[in-house]
């Protein structure tokens, strides 16, 4: 029968698995007994049961190798003479593997002592020989020595394993703690970065100071106000970095001392010669042993202007209502004056029977009365009174129309009539007639004959045209040298090829630079010393939002300016 080289591999356990769990203690050592004779196995097992060990039996070399794969043995008692695979072959296989080469082997043989065979056994890994028939005392004594040696070795291995486990666990705990610290540091840095971004995105200026009112830190808005870099402000006095906030030092001290916030609203200050209205809030700050405060500065200049504009608008609305009431009241006596003048004119001019009869009864003739009236210019004066009355009536009607509130989207209106009425209204404007001499300005009108009516709100269109007229007249007043030319306004009304009705109001004033022309429709922008800079901004809103139209400017320095209103025809 052919011999088979049966050399099973022994499984390897890596360090990570070995350190993953705490090593188990208290399990008895295992002894493998190998013999092809069952009676011999029985005897061996009976003898070894007296010792503190676990005995596992194998009846062949192959079975022994299988058990070695599944168990860890302290000692192998191996019969030399076995069929198929003898004890030397089994020992040789075990000796060839690093994991099993150190297991002590006691050979059991029935052959007389033979030096050559003993040398062969020792060469394959045997540590001792026992000869049959077995001597129980000798066998137990030798096994005890090996078990004691195994116990010492196992104890040392357990200690090493336990310390290795403890060290591994300590290293793992340290690694986990480091990872936690890194994550905490990253989270802290993210939170710090997020908070810094939030603070820097605030439009308010934030200034943190210590108890002596020296600057600790600023946000981006505050850096913009002071115009300095971080290295130039830290540790510097507040009054040095923000000279216009210097008076806050006393309030900072008061807030820290009282541990209560202090607010100062609508404070007027000047930064680089420009007026600003600021709200200040000072909050006491305590951190560890450090005392200080945080100053929040809100620039409410534009808000204050808007508030003032709202107040002014409310006043104007009140004045508008008052003007409407007054105009209505004026209409009554004015109508009586015109009516009576018309009656007087009729009785003096018309040769009616009643007029002739009254003249004869008075001792004169109707012709003599007429001649007297003509010679003294009374009839001409009467016509002037009537004309003035009608003009006054027209002004009152224009005022009532202008002050009337708009409702809905308007109606189809005659733009030429709106322009004419607004010009008449401008003649009665005190500021235009007395400060800018509006009546001295030559007005040239050019209206398209077949001009269609356009959907609009009459009073709002009057407001826009009046605002443009005022701006044009005030601009012309700034120009001092006209030479032989007169101050002139050209008002054109026409349709355009892109289906708009266009109103152009052109002056021959000083004109504007391009950078100024870009800003004239912005709220609060003005080049005049007096005025809120809202007239053209409101006009732009009325045309673009209320009428879905366009408002533009064409100008060159020294060549006047033309404001162009475009309203859609459909």
Coordinates of C-alpha atoms in Angstrom, one line a residue:
X1 CA 0.0 0.0 0.0
X2 CA 1.4 3.4 -1.0
X3 CA 2.1 5.9 1.8
X4 CA 0.3 9.2 1.7
X5 CA 2.1 12.4 2.8
X6 CA -0.7 13.8 5.0
X7 CA 0.5 17.2 6.3
X8 CA -2.5 19.4 7.3
X9 CA -1.9 23.1 7.8
X10 CA -2.3 24.6 11.2
X11 CA -4.6 27.7 11.4
X12 CA -2.9 31.0 12.2
X13 CA -4.6 33.6 14.5
X14 CA -3.6 37.2 13.9
X15 CA -2.8 39.7 16.6
X16 CA -6.0 41.7 16.2
X17 CA -8.1 38.5 16.9
X18 CA -5.8 37.6 19.8
X19 CA -6.2 41.1 21.4
X20 CA -9.9 41.4 20.6
X21 CA -11.0 39.6 23.7
X22 CA -9.7 39.0 27.2
X23 CA -8.1 35.5 27.3
X24 CA -10.1 32.8 29.2
X25 CA -8.7 31.2 32.4
X26 CA -9.3 28.0 34.3
X27 CA -9.7 25.4 31.5
X28 CA -7.8 22.1 32.3
X29 CA -4.8 21.2 30.0
X30 CA -5.5 18.6 27.3
X31 CA -3.6 15.4 26.6
X32 CA -3.8 13.5 23.3
X33 CA -3.3 9.7 23.5
X34 CA -2.8 7.9 20.3
X35 CA -2.8 4.1 19.9
X36 CA -4.4 1.7 17.4
X37 CA -5.2 -0.8 20.1
X38 CA -8.4 0.2 22.0
X39 CA -7.3 -1.7 25.2
X40 CA -4.2 0.4 25.4
X41 CA -6.2 3.6 25.0
X42 CA -8.5 2.4 27.7
X43 CA -5.6 1.8 30.1
X44 CA -3.9 5.1 29.3
X45 CA -7.2 7.0 29.8
X46 CA -7.9 5.3 33.1
X47 CA -4.4 6.2 34.4
X48 CA -4.5 9.8 33.3
X49 CA -8.0 10.5 34.7
X50 CA -6.4 10.7 38.1
X51 CA -4.7 13.9 37.0
X52 CA -6.3 17.3 36.5
X53 CA -6.5 17.1 32.7
X54 CA -8.7 16.4 29.8
X55 CA -7.9 13.3 27.8
X56 CA -8.7 13.0 24.1
X57 CA -8.2 9.7 22.3
X58 CA -7.2 8.9 18.7
X59 CA -6.9 5.4 17.2
X60 CA -4.7 6.4 14.2
X61 CA -2.2 9.0 13.0
X62 CA -4.8 10.7 10.7
X63 CA -7.3 11.0 13.6
X64 CA -4.6 12.4 15.8
X65 CA -3.8 15.1 13.3
X66 CA -7.5 16.0 13.0
X67 CA -7.7 16.5 16.8
X68 CA -4.6 18.6 16.7
X69 CA -6.3 21.0 14.3
X70 CA -9.2 21.4 16.7
X71 CA -7.5 21.5 20.1
X72 CA -4.5 22.9 21.9
X73 CA -2.6 20.1 23.7
X74 CA -0.2 20.2 26.6
X75 CA 1.2 16.7 25.8
X76 CA 0.9 14.0 23.2
X77 CA 1.4 10.3 24.2
X78 CA 2.0 8.6 20.9
X79 CA 2.3 4.9 20.1
X80 CA 5.2 4.2 17.7
X81 CA 3.8 1.1 16.0
X82 CA 0.6 1.9 14.1
X83 CA -0.6 0.9 10.6
X84 CA -0.8 3.3 7.7
X85 CA 1.1 6.1 9.6
X86 CA 3.4 5.3 12.5
X87 CA 4.2 7.5 15.4
X88 CA 7.5 8.8 13.9
X89 CA 5.6 10.0 10.8
X90 CA 3.0 11.8 12.9
X91 CA 5.7 13.4 15.0
X92 CA 7.6 14.5 11.8
X93 CA 4.5 16.2 10.5
X94 CA 4.0 18.0 13.8
X95 CA 7.6 19.0 13.9
X96 CA 7.4 20.6 10.4
X97 CA 4.8 23.2 11.5
X98 CA 5.7 26.1 13.8
X99 CA 2.4 26.0 15.6
X100 CA 2.7 22.3 16.7
X101 CA 6.4 21.8 16.7
X102 CA 6.7 22.7 20.4
X103 CA 4.1 20.2 21.7
X104 CA 6.0 17.7 23.9
X105 CA 5.7 14.1 22.7
X106 CA 6.1 10.9 24.7
X107 CA 6.6 7.8 22.5
X108 CA 5.1 4.5 23.7
X109 CA 6.7 1.3 22.3
X110 CA 6.7 -2.4 23.0
X111 CA 10.1 -2.9 21.3
X112 CA 13.1 -3.3 23.4
X113 CA 15.3 -0.2 23.9
X114 CA 17.2 0.5 20.7
X115 CA 19.6 3.5 20.6
X116 CA 19.0 4.0 16.9
X117 CA 15.3 4.0 17.2
X118 CA 15.4 6.3 20.2
X119 CA 17.6 8.7 18.3
X120 CA 15.1 8.6 15.4
X121 CA 12.3 9.4 17.9
X122 CA 14.2 12.3 19.5
X123 CA 15.0 13.5 16.0
X124 CA 11.2 13.8 15.2
X125 CA 10.5 15.8 18.3
X126 CA 10.0 13.3 21.1
X127 CA 11.0 14.3 24.6
X128 CA 10.8 10.9 26.2
X129 CA 10.1 7.2 25.7
X130 CA 7.9 4.8 27.7
X131 CA 8.0 1.1 27.1
X132 CA 5.3 -1.4 27.4
X133 CA 4.1 -2.9 29.6
X134 CA 3.3 0.6 31.1
X135 CA 4.5 1.4 34.6
X136 CA 1.7 3.6 36.1
X137 CA 4.0 5.3 38.6
X138 CA 6.6 6.2 36.0
X139 CA 3.9 7.3 33.5
X140 CA 2.1 9.5 36.0
X141 CA 5.3 11.0 37.3
X142 CA 6.5 12.0 33.8
X143 CA 3.1 13.3 32.8
X144 CA 3.0 15.4 35.9
X145 CA 6.3 17.0 35.1
X146 CA 5.1 17.9 31.6
X147 CA 1.7 19.2 32.9
X148 CA 3.5 21.3 35.5
X149 CA 5.8 22.7 32.9
X150 CA 2.7 23.4 30.7
X151 CA 1.0 25.1 33.6
X152 CA 4.0 27.4 34.1
X153 CA 4.2 28.2 30.4
X154 CA 0.5 28.8 30.2
X155 CA 0.6 31.1 33.2
X156 CA 3.3 33.1 31.6
X157 CA 1.4 33.2 28.3
X158 CA -1.8 34.2 30.1
X159 CA 0.1 37.0 31.9
X160 CA 1.6 38.2 28.6
X161 CA -1.9 37.8 26.9
X162 CA -3.6 39.8 29.7
X163 CA -1.0 42.5 29.6
X164 CA -1.1 42.6 25.8
X165 CA -4.9 42.8 26.0
X166 CA -4.7 45.6 28.6
X167 CA -2.1 47.4 26.5
X168 CA -4.2 46.9 23.4
X169 CA -7.3 48.1 25.1
X170 CA -5.4 51.1 26.5
X171 CA -4.1 51.9 23.1
X172 CA -7.6 51.6 21.6
X173 CA -9.1 53.8 24.4
X174 CA -6.3 56.3 23.7
X175 CA -7.0 56.2 20.0
X176 CA -10.8 56.6 20.6
X177 CA -10.1 59.6 22.9
X178 CA -7.8 61.1 20.3
X179 CA -10.4 60.7 17.6
X180 CA -13.0 62.2 19.9
X181 CA -10.7 65.1 20.7
X182 CA -10.0 65.7 17.0
X183 CA -13.8 65.6 16.2
X184 CA -14.5 68.0 19.1
X185 CA -11.7 70.3 17.9
X186 CA -13.2 70.1 14.3
X187 CA -16.7 70.7 15.6
X188 CA -15.4 73.6 17.8
X189 CA -13.6 75.1 14.8
X190 CA -16.7 74.8 12.6
X191 CA -18.8 76.4 15.3
X192 CA -16.3 79.2 15.7
X193 CA -16.1 79.7 12.0
X194 CA -20.0 79.7 11.7
X195 CA -20.3 82.2 14.6
X196 CA -17.6 84.4 13.0
X197 CA -19.5 84.3 9.6
X198 CA -22.8 85.1 11.3
X199 CA -21.2 88.1 13.1
X200 CA -19.4 89.3 10.0
X201 CA -22.6 89.0 7.9
X202 CA -24.4 91.4 10.3
X203 CA -24.8 94.9 8.8
X204 CA -24.5 96.4 12.3
X205 CA -21.0 97.3 13.5
X206 CA -19.9 95.2 16.5
X207 CA -17.1 96.4 18.7
X208 CA -15.8 94.5 21.7
X209 CA -13.8 96.4 24.3
X210 CA -12.2 95.7 27.6
X211 CA -12.8 97.5 30.9
X212 CA -10.4 100.4 29.9
X213 CA -12.3 100.8 26.6
X214 CA -9.5 99.3 24.5
X215 CA -10.5 97.4 21.5
X216 CA -10.5 93.6 21.6
X217 CA -12.1 92.7 18.3
X218 CA -14.3 94.0 15.5
X219 CA -16.6 92.6 12.9
X220 CA -16.3 93.3 9.1
X221 CA -18.8 96.1 9.2
X222 CA -16.8 97.9 11.9
X223 CA -13.6 97.4 10.0
X224 CA -15.3 99.1 7.0
X225 CA -16.3 102.1 9.1
X226 CA -12.8 102.7 10.6
X227 CA -10.9 101.8 7.4
X228 CA -8.1 100.0 9.3
X229 CA -6.6 96.5 9.4
X230 CA -6.9 94.0 12.3
X231 CA -3.3 94.6 13.4
X232 CA -3.9 98.3 13.5
X233 CA -6.8 98.3 15.9
X234 CA -6.4 95.5 18.5
X235 CA -5.5 96.9 21.9
X236 CA -6.0 100.5 20.8
X237 CA -8.3 102.9 22.6
X238 CA -11.8 103.2 21.1
X239 CA -11.4 107.0 20.8
X240 CA -8.3 106.5 18.7
X241 CA -9.7 104.0 16.2
X242 CA -13.2 105.6 16.1
X243 CA -12.8 109.2 17.1
X244 CA -16.4 109.9 16.2
X245 CA -17.4 107.3 18.9
X246 CA -15.1 108.7 21.5
X247 CA -18.0 109.9 23.8
X248 CA -19.1 106.3 24.2
X249 CA -16.2 105.5 26.7
X250 CA -18.2 107.0 29.6
X251 CA -21.3 104.9 28.6
X252 CA -19.1 101.7 28.4
X253 CA -17.9 102.3 31.9
X254 CA -21.4 102.9 33.1
X255 CA -22.7 99.8 31.5
X256 CA -19.9 97.6 33.0
X257 CA -20.4 99.1 36.4
X258 CA -24.2 98.8 36.5
X259 CA -24.1 95.5 34.6
X260 CA -27.0 96.8 32.5
X261 CA -27.3 97.5 28.8
X262 CA -27.4 101.2 27.7
X263 CA -29.1 102.4 24.5
X264 CA -28.7 105.7 22.7
X265 CA -31.0 106.2 19.7
X266 CA -31.0 108.8 16.8
X267 CA -27.5 110.1 17.7
X268 CA -26.1 112.6 15.1
X269 CA -22.4 112.1 14.3
X270 CA -20.1 113.1 11.4
X271 CA -17.9 110.6 9.7
X272 CA -15.5 112.0 7.1
X273 CA -17.5 115.2 7.1
X274 CA -20.8 113.4 6.2
X275 CA -23.8 113.4 8.5
X276 CA -24.9 110.0 10.0
X277 CA -27.7 109.1 12.3
X278 CA -26.7 106.1 14.5
X279 CA -28.4 104.0 17.1
X280 CA -26.0 102.7 19.9
X281 CA -26.5 99.7 22.2
X282 CA -23.8 98.8 24.8
X283 CA -24.0 95.4 26.4
X284 CA -21.8 94.5 29.4
X285 CA -19.7 91.4 28.9
X286 CA -18.2 89.0 31.4
X287 CA -15.9 86.1 30.4
X288 CA -13.9 84.3 33.1
X289 CA -12.2 87.2 35.0
X290 CA -12.3 89.6 32.0
X291 CA -14.8 92.4 32.1
X292 CA -15.7 94.4 29.0
X293 CA -18.6 95.4 26.7
X294 CA -19.9 94.9 23.2
X295 CA -21.0 98.0 21.3
X296 CA -23.5 97.6 18.5
X297 CA -23.8 100.5 16.1
X298 CA -26.7 100.7 13.6
X299 CA -26.6 103.4 10.9
X300 CA -30.2 104.5 10.6
X301 CA -29.5 107.5 8.4
X302 CA -31.6 106.2 5.4
X303 CA -34.3 104.9 7.8
X304 CA -34.5 108.4 9.4
X305 CA -34.8 110.0 6.0
X306 CA -37.7 107.6 5.1
X307 CA -39.4 108.3 8.5
X308 CA -39.0 112.1 7.7
X309 CA -40.4 111.4 4.2
X310 CA -43.4 109.6 5.7
X311 CA -44.0 112.5 8.1
X312 CA -43.7 114.9 5.2
X313 CA -46.0 112.8 3.0
X314 CA -48.6 112.8 5.8
X315 CA -48.2 116.6 6.1
X316 CA -48.6 116.9 2.3
X317 CA -51.7 114.7 2.4
X318 CA -53.1 116.9 5.1
X319 CA -52.2 120.0 3.1
X320 CA -53.8 118.4 0.0
X321 CA -57.0 117.8 1.8
X322 CA -56.9 121.3 3.2
X323 CA -56.2 122.7 -0.3
X324 CA -59.1 120.7 -1.8
X325 CA -61.4 122.1 0.9
X326 CA -60.2 125.6 0.4
X327 CA -60.4 125.4 -3.3
X328 CA -64.0 124.2 -3.0
X329 CA -64.8 127.1 -0.7
X330 CA -63.1 129.6 -3.0
X331 CA -65.1 128.3 -6.0
X332 CA -68.4 129.6 -4.4
X333 CA -67.6 133.3 -4.1
X334 CA -65.5 133.1 -7.3
X335 CA -68.5 131.8 -9.2
X336 CA -70.6 134.7 -7.8
X337 CA -68.0 137.2 -9.0
X338 CA -67.8 135.8 -12.5
X339 CA -71.5 135.5 -12.8
X340 CA -72.1 139.1 -11.6
X341 CA -69.4 140.5 -13.9
X342 CA -71.0 138.6 -16.8
X343 CA -74.4 140.2 -15.9
X344 CA -72.8 143.7 -15.6
X345 CA -71.0 143.2 -18.9
X346 CA -74.3 142.1 -20.6
X347 CA -76.2 145.1 -19.3
X348 CA -73.5 147.6 -20.4
X349 CA -72.7 146.1 -23.8
X350 CA -75.9 144.8 -25.2
X351 CA -78.6 147.2 -26.5
X352 CA -81.6 145.5 -25.0
X353 CA -85.0 147.2 -24.4
X354 CA -84.6 146.9 -20.7
X355 CA -81.2 148.6 -20.8
X356 CA -82.4 151.5 -23.0
X357 CA -85.5 152.0 -20.8
X358 CA -83.4 152.1 -17.6
X359 CA -81.0 154.7 -19.3
X360 CA -84.0 156.9 -20.3
X361 CA -85.5 156.7 -16.8
X362 CA -82.1 157.9 -15.5
X363 CA -82.2 161.0 -17.8
X364 CA -79.6 159.8 -20.3
X365 CA -79.3 157.4 -23.2
X366 CA -77.8 153.9 -23.5
X367 CA -75.4 155.2 -26.2
X368 CA -74.1 157.9 -23.8
X369 CA -73.5 155.3 -21.1
X370 CA -71.6 153.1 -23.5
X371 CA -69.5 156.0 -24.7
X372 CA -68.6 156.9 -21.1
X373 CA -67.6 153.3 -20.4
X374 CA -65.4 153.2 -23.5
X375 CA -63.8 156.5 -22.7
X376 CA -62.9 155.5 -19.2
X377 CA -61.8 152.0 -20.1
X378 CA -64.4 150.4 -17.8
X379 CA -65.5 147.8 -20.4
X380 CA -61.9 146.8 -20.9
X381 CA -61.5 146.5 -17.1
X382 CA -64.6 144.4 -16.9
X383 CA -63.2 142.0 -19.5
X384 CA -59.9 141.8 -17.5
X385 CA -61.9 141.0 -14.3
X386 CA -63.8 138.3 -16.1
X387 CA -60.6 136.8 -17.6
X388 CA -58.9 136.8 -14.2
X389 CA -62.0 135.1 -12.6
X390 CA -61.9 132.4 -15.3
X391 CA -58.2 131.9 -14.8
X392 CA -58.7 131.7 -11.0
X393 CA -61.4 129.1 -11.6
X394 CA -59.0 127.1 -13.8
X395 CA -56.3 127.2 -11.2
X396 CA -58.8 125.9 -8.5
X397 CA -60.0 123.1 -10.9
X398 CA -56.4 122.1 -11.5
X399 CA -55.6 122.1 -7.8
X400 CA -58.7 119.9 -7.0
X401 CA -57.8 117.5 -9.8
X402 CA -54.1 117.3 -8.7
X403 CA -55.0 116.7 -5.0
X404 CA -57.7 114.1 -5.8
X405 CA -56.7 110.5 -4.8
X406 CA -56.3 108.0 -7.7
X407 CA -58.5 104.9 -7.8
X408 CA -58.1 102.0 -10.1
X409 CA -55.9 101.9 -13.2
X410 CA -57.1 105.2 -14.7
X411 CA -58.9 106.0 -17.9
X412 CA -58.1 107.0 -21.5
X413 CA -56.9 110.6 -21.1
X414 CA -55.8 113.4 -23.4
X415 CA -52.1 113.8 -22.5
X416 CA -52.0 117.3 -24.2
X417 CA -54.7 118.5 -21.8
X418 CA -52.9 117.0 -18.8
X419 CA -49.6 118.7 -19.8
X420 CA -51.4 122.1 -20.4
X421 CA -53.2 121.9 -17.0
X422 CA -49.9 121.0 -15.2
X423 CA -48.1 124.0 -16.8
X424 CA -50.9 126.2 -15.7
X425 CA -50.5 124.7 -12.2
X426 CA -46.8 125.4 -12.3
X427 CA -47.5 129.1 -13.1
X428 CA -49.4 129.3 -9.7
X429 CA -46.6 127.5 -7.8
X430 CA -45.1 130.1 -5.5
X431 CA -41.6 128.6 -5.3
X432 CA -41.3 128.4 -9.1
X433 CA -42.7 131.9 -9.8
X434 CA -40.8 133.7 -7.1
X435 CA -37.5 131.9 -6.7
X436 CA -36.9 130.6 -10.2
X437 CA -39.0 133.1 -12.2
X438 CA -41.0 130.4 -14.1
X439 CA -43.0 133.0 -15.9
X440 CA -39.9 134.4 -17.5
X441 CA -39.1 131.0 -19.2
X442 CA -40.1 130.6 -22.8
X443 CA -42.2 127.4 -23.2
X444 CA -42.4 125.9 -26.7
X445 CA -45.1 123.2 -27.2
X446 CA -45.0 120.6 -30.0
X447 CA -48.0 118.2 -29.9
X448 CA -48.7 115.6 -32.5
X449 CA -52.1 116.4 -34.1
X450 CA -53.6 112.9 -34.3
X451 CA -52.4 112.0 -30.8
X452 CA -54.5 109.2 -29.4
X453 CA -55.8 109.2 -25.8
X454 CA -53.7 107.0 -23.4
X455 CA -54.7 105.0 -20.4
X456 CA -53.3 106.7 -17.3
X457 CA -54.1 108.2 -13.9
X458 CA -54.5 111.9 -14.4
X459 CA -53.4 113.3 -11.1
X460 CA -50.3 111.0 -11.0
X461 CA -49.3 112.1 -14.5
X462 CA -49.7 115.7 -13.4
X463 CA -47.4 115.0 -10.4
X464 CA -44.8 113.5 -12.7
X465 CA -44.9 116.3 -15.2
X466 CA -44.8 118.9 -12.4
X467 CA -41.8 117.2 -10.8
X468 CA -39.9 117.2 -14.1
X469 CA -40.8 120.9 -14.7
X470 CA -39.6 121.9 -11.2
X471 CA -36.3 120.0 -11.7
X472 CA -35.8 121.6 -15.2
X473 CA -36.5 125.1 -13.9
X474 CA -34.3 124.7 -10.8
X475 CA -31.5 123.4 -13.1
X476 CA -31.8 126.3 -15.5
X477 CA -31.6 128.7 -12.5
X478 CA -28.1 127.4 -11.8
X479 CA -26.9 128.4 -15.2
X480 CA -25.8 132.1 -15.1
X481 CA -24.7 132.7 -18.7
X482 CA -27.2 132.2 -21.5
X483 CA -25.7 134.9 -23.8
X484 CA -28.3 136.0 -26.4
X485 CA -30.4 132.8 -25.7
X486 CA -33.4 132.8 -23.5
X487 CA -34.3 130.2 -20.9
X488 CA -36.5 127.8 -22.8
X489 CA -38.5 124.7 -22.2
X490 CA -39.5 122.5 -25.2
X491 CA -42.4 120.2 -24.5
X492 CA -43.1 117.5 -27.2
X493 CA -45.9 115.0 -27.3
X494 CA -45.8 112.3 -30.0
X495 CA -46.2 108.6 -30.7
X496 CA -43.1 106.4 -31.2
X497 CA -42.4 103.5 -33.6
X498 CA -42.3 101.0 -30.7
X499 CA -46.0 101.8 -29.8
X500 CA -45.5 104.3 -27.0
X501 CA -46.8 107.8 -26.3
X502 CA -43.8 109.9 -25.5
X503 CA -43.7 113.2 -23.5
X504 CA -40.3 115.0 -23.8
X505 CA -39.5 117.9 -21.6
X506 CA -36.2 119.5 -22.7
X507 CA -34.4 122.4 -21.1
X508 CA -31.4 124.4 -22.1
X509 CA -29.8 124.4 -18.7
X510 CA -26.4 123.3 -17.6
X511 CA -26.9 119.5 -18.3
X512 CA -25.3 116.7 -16.4
X513 CA -22.3 114.5 -16.3
X514 CA -22.9 110.8 -17.1
X515 CA -22.2 109.6 -13.6
X516 CA -24.8 112.1 -12.2
X517 CA -27.4 111.2 -14.9
X518 CA -27.2 107.5 -13.8
X519 CA -28.3 108.4 -10.3
X520 CA -31.0 111.0 -10.7
X521 CA -33.8 108.4 -10.3
X522 CA -32.3 107.0 -7.0
X523 CA -34.1 108.0 -3.8
X524 CA -32.4 110.8 -1.8
X525 CA -30.0 111.6 -4.6
X526 CA -29.8 115.3 -5.2
X527 CA -27.3 117.9 -6.5
X528 CA -29.3 120.8 -5.0
X529 CA -28.6 122.3 -1.6
X530 CA -32.3 122.2 -0.7
X531 CA -34.5 119.2 -1.3
X532 CA -34.9 115.5 -0.3
X533 CA -34.0 114.1 -3.7
X534 CA -37.3 112.2 -4.0
X535 CA -39.2 114.0 -6.8
X536 CA -37.7 112.1 -9.7
X537 CA -37.5 108.8 -7.7
X538 CA -41.2 109.0 -7.1
X539 CA -41.8 110.0 -10.7
X540 CA -39.8 106.9 -11.9
X541 CA -41.9 104.7 -9.6
X542 CA -45.2 106.2 -10.8
X543 CA -44.3 105.7 -14.5
X544 CA -42.7 102.2 -14.2
X545 CA -44.9 100.6 -11.6
X546 CA -48.2 102.4 -11.9
X547 CA -48.2 102.8 -15.7
X548 CA -45.9 100.1 -17.0
X549 CA -44.0 102.8 -18.8
X550 CA -40.4 104.1 -19.1
X551 CA -38.7 107.2 -17.7
X552 CA -35.3 108.1 -19.1
X553 CA -32.9 111.1 -19.4
X554 CA -30.7 112.3 -22.3
X555 CA -28.2 114.9 -21.3
X556 CA -24.7 116.3 -22.0
X557 CA -22.8 118.8 -19.9
X558 CA -23.5 122.3 -21.1
X559 CA -26.2 121.2 -23.5
X560 CA -29.2 120.9 -21.2
X561 CA -31.3 117.8 -20.4
X562 CA -34.3 116.0 -21.8
X563 CA -36.6 113.9 -19.6
X564 CA -38.6 111.4 -21.6
X565 CA -41.8 109.8 -20.4
X566 CA -43.1 106.8 -22.4
X567 CA -46.5 105.3 -21.8
X568 CA -47.7 102.2 -23.7
X569 CA -50.5 102.9 -26.2
X570 CA -52.0 99.5 -25.6

